[in-house]
Tab-separated table of C-alpha atoms and ligand atoms in Angstrom:
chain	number	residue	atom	x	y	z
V	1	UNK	CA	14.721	-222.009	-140.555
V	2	UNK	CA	13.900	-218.682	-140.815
V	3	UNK	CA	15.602	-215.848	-138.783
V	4	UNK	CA	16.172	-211.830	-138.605
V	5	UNK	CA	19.859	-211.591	-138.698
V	6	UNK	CA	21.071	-214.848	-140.538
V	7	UNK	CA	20.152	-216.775	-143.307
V	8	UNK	CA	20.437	-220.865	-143.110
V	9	UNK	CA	20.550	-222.773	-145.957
V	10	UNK	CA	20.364	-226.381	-145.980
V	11	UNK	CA	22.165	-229.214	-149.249
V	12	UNK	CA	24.515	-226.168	-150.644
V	13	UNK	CA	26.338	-229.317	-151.516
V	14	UNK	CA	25.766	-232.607	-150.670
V	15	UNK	CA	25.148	-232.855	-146.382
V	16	UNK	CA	26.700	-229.369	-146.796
V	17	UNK	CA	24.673	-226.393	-144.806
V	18	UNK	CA	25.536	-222.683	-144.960
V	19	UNK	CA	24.908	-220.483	-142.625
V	20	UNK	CA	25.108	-216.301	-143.532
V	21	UNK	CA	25.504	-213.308	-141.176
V	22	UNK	CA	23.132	-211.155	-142.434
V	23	UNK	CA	23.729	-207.239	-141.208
V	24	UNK	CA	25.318	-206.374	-144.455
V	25	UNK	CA	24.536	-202.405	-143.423
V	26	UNK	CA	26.109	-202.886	-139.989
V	27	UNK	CA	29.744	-204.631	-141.745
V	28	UNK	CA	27.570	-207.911	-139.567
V	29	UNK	CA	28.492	-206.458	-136.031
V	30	UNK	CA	26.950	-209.231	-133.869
V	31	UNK	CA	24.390	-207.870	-131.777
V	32	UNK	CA	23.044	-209.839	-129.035
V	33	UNK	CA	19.736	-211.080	-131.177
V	34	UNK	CA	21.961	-212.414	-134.394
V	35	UNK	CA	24.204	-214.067	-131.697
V	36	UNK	CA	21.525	-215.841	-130.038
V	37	UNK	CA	20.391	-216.760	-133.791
V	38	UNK	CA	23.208	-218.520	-134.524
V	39	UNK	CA	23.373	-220.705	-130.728
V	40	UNK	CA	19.802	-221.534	-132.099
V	41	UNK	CA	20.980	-222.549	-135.778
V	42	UNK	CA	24.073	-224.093	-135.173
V	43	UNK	CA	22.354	-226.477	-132.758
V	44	UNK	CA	19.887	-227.632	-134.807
V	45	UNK	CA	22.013	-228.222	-137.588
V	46	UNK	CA	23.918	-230.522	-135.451
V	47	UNK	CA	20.761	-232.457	-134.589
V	48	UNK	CA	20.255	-232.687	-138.180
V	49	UNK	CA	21.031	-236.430	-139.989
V	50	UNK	CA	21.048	-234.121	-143.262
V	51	UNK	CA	23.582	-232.095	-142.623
V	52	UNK	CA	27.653	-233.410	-141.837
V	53	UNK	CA	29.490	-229.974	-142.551
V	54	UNK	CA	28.956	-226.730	-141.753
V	55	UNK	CA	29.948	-223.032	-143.551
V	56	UNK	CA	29.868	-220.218	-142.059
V	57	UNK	CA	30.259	-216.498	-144.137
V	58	UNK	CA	29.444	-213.083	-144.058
V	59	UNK	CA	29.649	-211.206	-147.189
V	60	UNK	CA	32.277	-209.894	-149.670
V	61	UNK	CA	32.845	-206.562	-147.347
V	62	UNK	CA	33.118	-208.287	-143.834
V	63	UNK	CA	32.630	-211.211	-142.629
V	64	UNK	CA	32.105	-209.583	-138.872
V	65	UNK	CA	33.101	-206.265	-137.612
V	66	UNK	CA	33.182	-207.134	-134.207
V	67	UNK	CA	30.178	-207.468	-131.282
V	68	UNK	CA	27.894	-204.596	-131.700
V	69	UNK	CA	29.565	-201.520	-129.931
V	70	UNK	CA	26.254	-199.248	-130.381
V	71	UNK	CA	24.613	-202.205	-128.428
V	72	UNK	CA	27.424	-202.564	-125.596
V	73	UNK	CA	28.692	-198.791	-125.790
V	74	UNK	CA	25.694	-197.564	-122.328
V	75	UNK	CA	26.113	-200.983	-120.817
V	76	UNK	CA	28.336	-201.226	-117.226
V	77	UNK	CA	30.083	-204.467	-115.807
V	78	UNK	CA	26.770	-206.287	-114.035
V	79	UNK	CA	24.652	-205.821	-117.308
V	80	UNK	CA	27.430	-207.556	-119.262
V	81	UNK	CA	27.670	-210.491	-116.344
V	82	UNK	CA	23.537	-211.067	-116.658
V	83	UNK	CA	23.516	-210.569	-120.121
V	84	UNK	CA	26.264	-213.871	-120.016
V	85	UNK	CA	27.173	-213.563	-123.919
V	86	UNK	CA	29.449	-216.257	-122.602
V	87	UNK	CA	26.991	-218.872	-122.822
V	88	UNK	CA	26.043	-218.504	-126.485
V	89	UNK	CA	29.849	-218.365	-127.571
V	90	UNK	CA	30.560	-221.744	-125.258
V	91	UNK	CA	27.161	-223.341	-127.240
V	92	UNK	CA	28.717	-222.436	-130.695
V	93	UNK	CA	32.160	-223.855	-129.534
V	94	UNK	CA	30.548	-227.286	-128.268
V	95	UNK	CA	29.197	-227.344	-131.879
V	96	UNK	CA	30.163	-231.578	-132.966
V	97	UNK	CA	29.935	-231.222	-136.706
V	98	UNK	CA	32.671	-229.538	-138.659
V	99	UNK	CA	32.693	-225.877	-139.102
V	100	UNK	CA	34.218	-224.387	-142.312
V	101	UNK	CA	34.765	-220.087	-142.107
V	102	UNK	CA	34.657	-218.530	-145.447
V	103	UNK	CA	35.831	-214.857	-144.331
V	104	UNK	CA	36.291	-211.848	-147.008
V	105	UNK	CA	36.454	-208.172	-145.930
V	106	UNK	CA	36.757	-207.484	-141.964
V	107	UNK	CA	36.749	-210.227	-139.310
V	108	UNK	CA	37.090	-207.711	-136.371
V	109	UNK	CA	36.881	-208.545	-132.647
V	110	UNK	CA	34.460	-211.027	-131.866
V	111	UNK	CA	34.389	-211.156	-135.529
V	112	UNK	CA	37.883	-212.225	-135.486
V	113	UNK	CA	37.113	-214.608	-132.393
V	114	UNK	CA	33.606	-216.142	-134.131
V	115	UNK	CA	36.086	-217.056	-137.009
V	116	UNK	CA	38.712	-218.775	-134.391
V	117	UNK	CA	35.698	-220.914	-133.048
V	118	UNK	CA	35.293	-222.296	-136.334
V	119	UNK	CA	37.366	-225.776	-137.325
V	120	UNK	CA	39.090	-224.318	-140.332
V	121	UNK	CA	39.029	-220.938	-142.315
V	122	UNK	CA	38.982	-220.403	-146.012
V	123	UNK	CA	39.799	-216.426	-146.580
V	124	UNK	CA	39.640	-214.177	-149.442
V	125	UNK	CA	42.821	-212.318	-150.438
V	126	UNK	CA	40.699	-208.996	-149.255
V	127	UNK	CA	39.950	-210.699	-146.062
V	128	UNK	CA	41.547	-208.999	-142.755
V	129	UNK	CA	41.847	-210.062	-139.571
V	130	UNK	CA	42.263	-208.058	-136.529
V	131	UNK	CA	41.528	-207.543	-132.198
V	132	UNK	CA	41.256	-203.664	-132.611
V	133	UNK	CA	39.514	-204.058	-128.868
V	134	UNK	CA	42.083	-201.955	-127.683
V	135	UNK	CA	40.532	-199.101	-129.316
V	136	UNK	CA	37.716	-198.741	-127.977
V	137	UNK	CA	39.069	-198.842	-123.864
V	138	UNK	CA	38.277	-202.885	-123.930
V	139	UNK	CA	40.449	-206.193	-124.827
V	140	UNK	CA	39.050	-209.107	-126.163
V	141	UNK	CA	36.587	-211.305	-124.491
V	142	UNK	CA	35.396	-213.809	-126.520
V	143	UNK	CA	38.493	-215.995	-126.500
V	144	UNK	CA	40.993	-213.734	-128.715
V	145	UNK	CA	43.600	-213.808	-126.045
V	146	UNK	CA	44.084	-217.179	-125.908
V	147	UNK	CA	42.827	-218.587	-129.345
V	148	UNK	CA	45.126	-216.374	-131.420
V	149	UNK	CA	48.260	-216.559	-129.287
V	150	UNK	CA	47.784	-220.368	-129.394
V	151	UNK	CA	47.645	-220.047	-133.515
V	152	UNK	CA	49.590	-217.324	-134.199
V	153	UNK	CA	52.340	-216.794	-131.464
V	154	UNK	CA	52.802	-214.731	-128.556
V	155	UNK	CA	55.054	-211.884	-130.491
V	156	UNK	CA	52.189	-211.256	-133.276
V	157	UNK	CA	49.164	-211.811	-131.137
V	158	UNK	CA	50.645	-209.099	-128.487
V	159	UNK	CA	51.080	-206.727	-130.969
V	160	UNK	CA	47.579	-207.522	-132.715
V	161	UNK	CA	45.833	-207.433	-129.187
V	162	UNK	CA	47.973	-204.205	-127.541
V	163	UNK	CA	48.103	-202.207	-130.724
V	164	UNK	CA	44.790	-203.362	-132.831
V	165	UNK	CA	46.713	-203.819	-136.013
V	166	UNK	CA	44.838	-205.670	-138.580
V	167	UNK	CA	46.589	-208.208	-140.368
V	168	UNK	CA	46.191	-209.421	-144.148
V	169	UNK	CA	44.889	-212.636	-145.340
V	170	UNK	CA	47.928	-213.498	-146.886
V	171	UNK	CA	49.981	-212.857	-143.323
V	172	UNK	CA	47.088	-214.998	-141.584
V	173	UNK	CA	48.241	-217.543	-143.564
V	174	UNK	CA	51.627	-217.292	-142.971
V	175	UNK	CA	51.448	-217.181	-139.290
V	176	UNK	CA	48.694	-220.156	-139.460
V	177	UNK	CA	45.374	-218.494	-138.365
V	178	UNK	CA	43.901	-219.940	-141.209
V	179	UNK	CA	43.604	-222.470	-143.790
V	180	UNK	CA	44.142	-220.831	-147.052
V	181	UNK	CA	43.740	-217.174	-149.343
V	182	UNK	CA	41.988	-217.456	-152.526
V	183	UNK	CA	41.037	-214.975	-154.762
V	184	UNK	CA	37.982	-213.106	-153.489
V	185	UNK	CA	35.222	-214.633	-156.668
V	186	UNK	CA	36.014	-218.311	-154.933
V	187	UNK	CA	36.567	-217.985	-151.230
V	188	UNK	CA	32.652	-219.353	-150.527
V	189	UNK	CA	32.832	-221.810	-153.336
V	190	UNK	CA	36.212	-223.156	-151.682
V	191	UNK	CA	34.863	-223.203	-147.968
V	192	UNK	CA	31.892	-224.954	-149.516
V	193	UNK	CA	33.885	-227.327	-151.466
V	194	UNK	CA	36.366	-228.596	-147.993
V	195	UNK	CA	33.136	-228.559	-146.500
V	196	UNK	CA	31.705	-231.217	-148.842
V	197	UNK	CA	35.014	-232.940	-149.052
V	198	UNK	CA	34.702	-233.516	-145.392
V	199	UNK	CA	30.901	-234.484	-145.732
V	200	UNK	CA	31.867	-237.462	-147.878
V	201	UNK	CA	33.537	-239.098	-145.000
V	202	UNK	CA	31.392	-240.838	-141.700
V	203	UNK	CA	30.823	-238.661	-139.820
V	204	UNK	CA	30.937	-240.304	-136.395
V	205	UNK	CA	34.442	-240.822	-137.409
V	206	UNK	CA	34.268	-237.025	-138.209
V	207	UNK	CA	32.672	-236.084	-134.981
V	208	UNK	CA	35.341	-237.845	-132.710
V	209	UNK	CA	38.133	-236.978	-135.019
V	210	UNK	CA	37.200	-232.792	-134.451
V	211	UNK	CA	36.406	-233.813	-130.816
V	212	UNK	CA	40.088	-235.087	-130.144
V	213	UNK	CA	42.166	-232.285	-131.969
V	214	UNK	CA	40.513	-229.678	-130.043
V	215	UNK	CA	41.514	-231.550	-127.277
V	216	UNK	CA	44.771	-230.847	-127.774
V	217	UNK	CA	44.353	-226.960	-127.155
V	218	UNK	CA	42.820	-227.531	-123.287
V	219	UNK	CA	44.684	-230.823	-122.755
V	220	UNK	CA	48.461	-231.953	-121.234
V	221	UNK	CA	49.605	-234.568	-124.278
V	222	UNK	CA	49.245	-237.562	-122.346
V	223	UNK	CA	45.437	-236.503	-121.270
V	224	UNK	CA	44.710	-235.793	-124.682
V	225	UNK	CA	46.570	-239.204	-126.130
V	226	UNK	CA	44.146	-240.556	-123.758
V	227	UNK	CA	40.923	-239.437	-124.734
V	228	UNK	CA	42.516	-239.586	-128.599
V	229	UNK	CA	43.175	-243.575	-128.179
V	230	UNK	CA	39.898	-244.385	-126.478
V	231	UNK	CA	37.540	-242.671	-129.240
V	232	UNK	CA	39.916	-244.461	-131.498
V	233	UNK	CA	38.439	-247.601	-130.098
V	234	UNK	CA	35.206	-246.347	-130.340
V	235	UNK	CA	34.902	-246.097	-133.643
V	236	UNK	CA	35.500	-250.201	-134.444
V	237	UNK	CA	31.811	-250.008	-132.646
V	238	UNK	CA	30.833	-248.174	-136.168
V	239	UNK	CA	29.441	-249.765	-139.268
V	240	UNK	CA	31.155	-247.012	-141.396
V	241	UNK	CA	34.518	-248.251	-139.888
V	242	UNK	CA	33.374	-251.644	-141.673
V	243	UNK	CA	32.206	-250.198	-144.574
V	244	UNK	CA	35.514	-247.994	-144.947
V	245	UNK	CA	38.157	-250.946	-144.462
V	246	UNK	CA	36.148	-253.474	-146.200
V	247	UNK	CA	36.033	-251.063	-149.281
V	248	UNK	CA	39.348	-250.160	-149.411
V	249	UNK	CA	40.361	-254.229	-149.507
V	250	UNK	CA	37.711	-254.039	-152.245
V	251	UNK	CA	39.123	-251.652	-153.878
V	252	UNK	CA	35.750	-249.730	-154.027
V	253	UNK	CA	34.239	-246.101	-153.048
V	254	UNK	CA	32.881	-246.429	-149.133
V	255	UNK	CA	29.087	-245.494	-148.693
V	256	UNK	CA	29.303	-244.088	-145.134
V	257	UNK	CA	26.039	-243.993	-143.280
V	258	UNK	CA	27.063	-242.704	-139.835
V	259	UNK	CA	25.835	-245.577	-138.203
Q	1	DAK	N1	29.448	-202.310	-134.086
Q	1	DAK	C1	28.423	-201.556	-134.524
Q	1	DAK	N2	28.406	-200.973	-135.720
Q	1	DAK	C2	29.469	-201.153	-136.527
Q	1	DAK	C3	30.586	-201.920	-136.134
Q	1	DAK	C4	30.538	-202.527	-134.847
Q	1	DAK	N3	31.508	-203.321	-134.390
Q	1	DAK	N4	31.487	-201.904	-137.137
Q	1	DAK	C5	30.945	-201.131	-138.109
Q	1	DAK	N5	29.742	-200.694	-137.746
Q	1	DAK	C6	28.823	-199.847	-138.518
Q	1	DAK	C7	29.333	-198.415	-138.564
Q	1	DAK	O1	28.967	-197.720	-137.402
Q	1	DAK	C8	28.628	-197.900	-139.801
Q	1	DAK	O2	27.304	-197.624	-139.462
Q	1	DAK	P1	26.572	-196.240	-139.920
Q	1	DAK	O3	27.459	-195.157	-139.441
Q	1	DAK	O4	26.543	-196.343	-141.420
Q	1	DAK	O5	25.227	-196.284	-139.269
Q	1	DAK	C9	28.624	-199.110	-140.725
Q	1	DAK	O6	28.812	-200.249	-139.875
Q	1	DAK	C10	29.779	-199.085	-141.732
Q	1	DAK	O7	30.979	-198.889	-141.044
Q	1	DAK	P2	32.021	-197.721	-141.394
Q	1	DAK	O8	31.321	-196.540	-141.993
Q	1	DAK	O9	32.839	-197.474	-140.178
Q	1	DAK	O10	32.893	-198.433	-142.519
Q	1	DAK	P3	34.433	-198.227	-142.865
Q	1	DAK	O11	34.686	-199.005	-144.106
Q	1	DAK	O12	34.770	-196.757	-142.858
Q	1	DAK	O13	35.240	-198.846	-141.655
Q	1	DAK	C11	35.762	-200.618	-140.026
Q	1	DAK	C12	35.152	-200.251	-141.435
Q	1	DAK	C13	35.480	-202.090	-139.823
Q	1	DAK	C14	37.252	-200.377	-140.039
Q	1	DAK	C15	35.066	-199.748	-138.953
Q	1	DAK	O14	33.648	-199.836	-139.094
Q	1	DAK	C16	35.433	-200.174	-137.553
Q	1	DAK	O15	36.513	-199.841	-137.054
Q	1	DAK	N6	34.503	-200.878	-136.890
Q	1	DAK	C17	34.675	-201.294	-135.503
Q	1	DAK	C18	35.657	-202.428	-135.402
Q	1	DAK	C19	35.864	-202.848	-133.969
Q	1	DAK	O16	36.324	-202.029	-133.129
Q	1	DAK	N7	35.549	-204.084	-133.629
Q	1	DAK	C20	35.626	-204.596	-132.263
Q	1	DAK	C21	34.331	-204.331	-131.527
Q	1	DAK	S1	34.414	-204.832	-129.827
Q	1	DAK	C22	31.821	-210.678	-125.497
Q	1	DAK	C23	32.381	-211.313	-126.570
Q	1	DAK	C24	32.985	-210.567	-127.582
Q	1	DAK	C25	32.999	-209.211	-127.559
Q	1	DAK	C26	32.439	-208.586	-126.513
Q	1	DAK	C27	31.847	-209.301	-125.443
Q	1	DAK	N8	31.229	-211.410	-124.448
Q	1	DAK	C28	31.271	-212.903	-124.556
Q	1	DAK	C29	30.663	-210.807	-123.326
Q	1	DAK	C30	33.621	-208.508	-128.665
Q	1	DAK	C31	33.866	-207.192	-128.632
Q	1	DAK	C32	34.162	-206.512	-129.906
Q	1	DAK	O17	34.165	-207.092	-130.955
């Protein structure tokens, strides 16, 4: 796949693809082109039978800075409405496969909230996180509201949001926007390895598994026991759910084939 503001790679590990915002010059401020790049990559990665986990990185000095303000700074209200940026963050959120973020340096704004769509975040201890919307006369609009109040709390994320404090890796963690801080040499490799840990499992199983915990963020508890229990069902339709119980009473490694 070859495009001008990411890079794709494809077997970075086993059923493992990598995808890199590639602005390095602008800190990887997502302009409208790299975000319609990545709608295009991320859904055909999920088409592909090749691929079963996906990272997503920047570089060592930002992950994202935030949408591109140079870009947004002359538009007015109706050019953002027909523009509908909207639809390209909803197509990277309906994303089925796993998404790994391996962030280092800034993860700014919709930096910040392109991080938040992903399933589960690897950071480096130089990584920081932060809505600094507030800024620039705006507020978040790609999610941060609601995404990091639901993981980090409604004291933190009003003062992140009202006062656009950045926070550290190492308080990210703490407050539980994100998986884990390593040092900065082996935040990819990390991402990369939970990534292929992941890819080792079926991933129809996978698929429904994701499917039904994000549930639980748009979902009352008995809706989302619900729709939990019935693709629990679904999956004894699956010849890896065979394949996994049979080789556990063998006492042997499962092949999964996501079939
Ligand atoms: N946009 C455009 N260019 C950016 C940028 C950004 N967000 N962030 C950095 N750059 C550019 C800088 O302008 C500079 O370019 P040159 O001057 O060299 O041409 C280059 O990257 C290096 O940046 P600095 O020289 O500023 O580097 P420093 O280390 O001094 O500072 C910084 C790093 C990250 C603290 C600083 O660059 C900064 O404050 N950047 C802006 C951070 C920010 O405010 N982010 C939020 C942007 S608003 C939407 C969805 C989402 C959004 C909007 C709509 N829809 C669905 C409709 C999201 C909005 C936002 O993210």
């Amino acid at each position: 796949m070859e495009f001008e503001f990411i890079l794709v790679e494809k077997e970075v590990a086993p059923y493992v693809a990598l995808i890199r915002l590639n602005r390095p010059k602008e800190l990887n401020a997502l302009n409208l082109g790299l975000m319609l790049e990545l709608k295009a990559a991320f859904a055909a990665l999920d088409e592909d039978d090749t691929v079963r986990a996906i990272v997503l990185t920047g570089n060592d000095r930002a992950f994202a800075a935030g949408a591109d303000i140079k870009q947004m700074a002359g538009k007015g209200a109706i050019d953002m409405l027909k523009i509908d940026q909207f639809s390209t963050w909803d197509a990277i959120r309906k994303t089925k496969k796993p998404i790994v973020a391996a962030v280092s340096g800034f993860a700014l704004g919709g930096g910040c909230e392109l991080v938040m769509h992903c399933d589960m975040i690897i950071a480096s201890d130089t990584a920081k996180f932060g809505q600094p919307e507030i800024n620039i006369g705006v507020m978040p609009g790609a999610g941060g509201t609601q995404r990091l109040t639901k993981a980090v709390g409604k004291a933190l994320a009003m003062e992140m949001v009202l006062t656009g404090k950045f926070i550290s890796a190492e308080e990210a963690a703490a407050a539980g926007l994100i998986n884990r801080v390593v040092p900065e040499a082996l935040y990819l490799e990390e991402a990369i390895k939970l990534a292929a840990d992941i890819a080792t499992r079926s991933p129809i199983a996978v698929q429904l598994a994701k499917e039904s915990v994000l549930k639980a963020f748009d979902s009352h508890l008995q809706e989302g026991l619900y729709f939990e229990r019935k693709n629990f069902y679904m999956l004894f339709a699956t010849e890896d759910q065979k394949e996994g119980m049979n080789a556990f009473v063998e006492k042997r490694k499962a092949e999964f084939k996501g079939k």
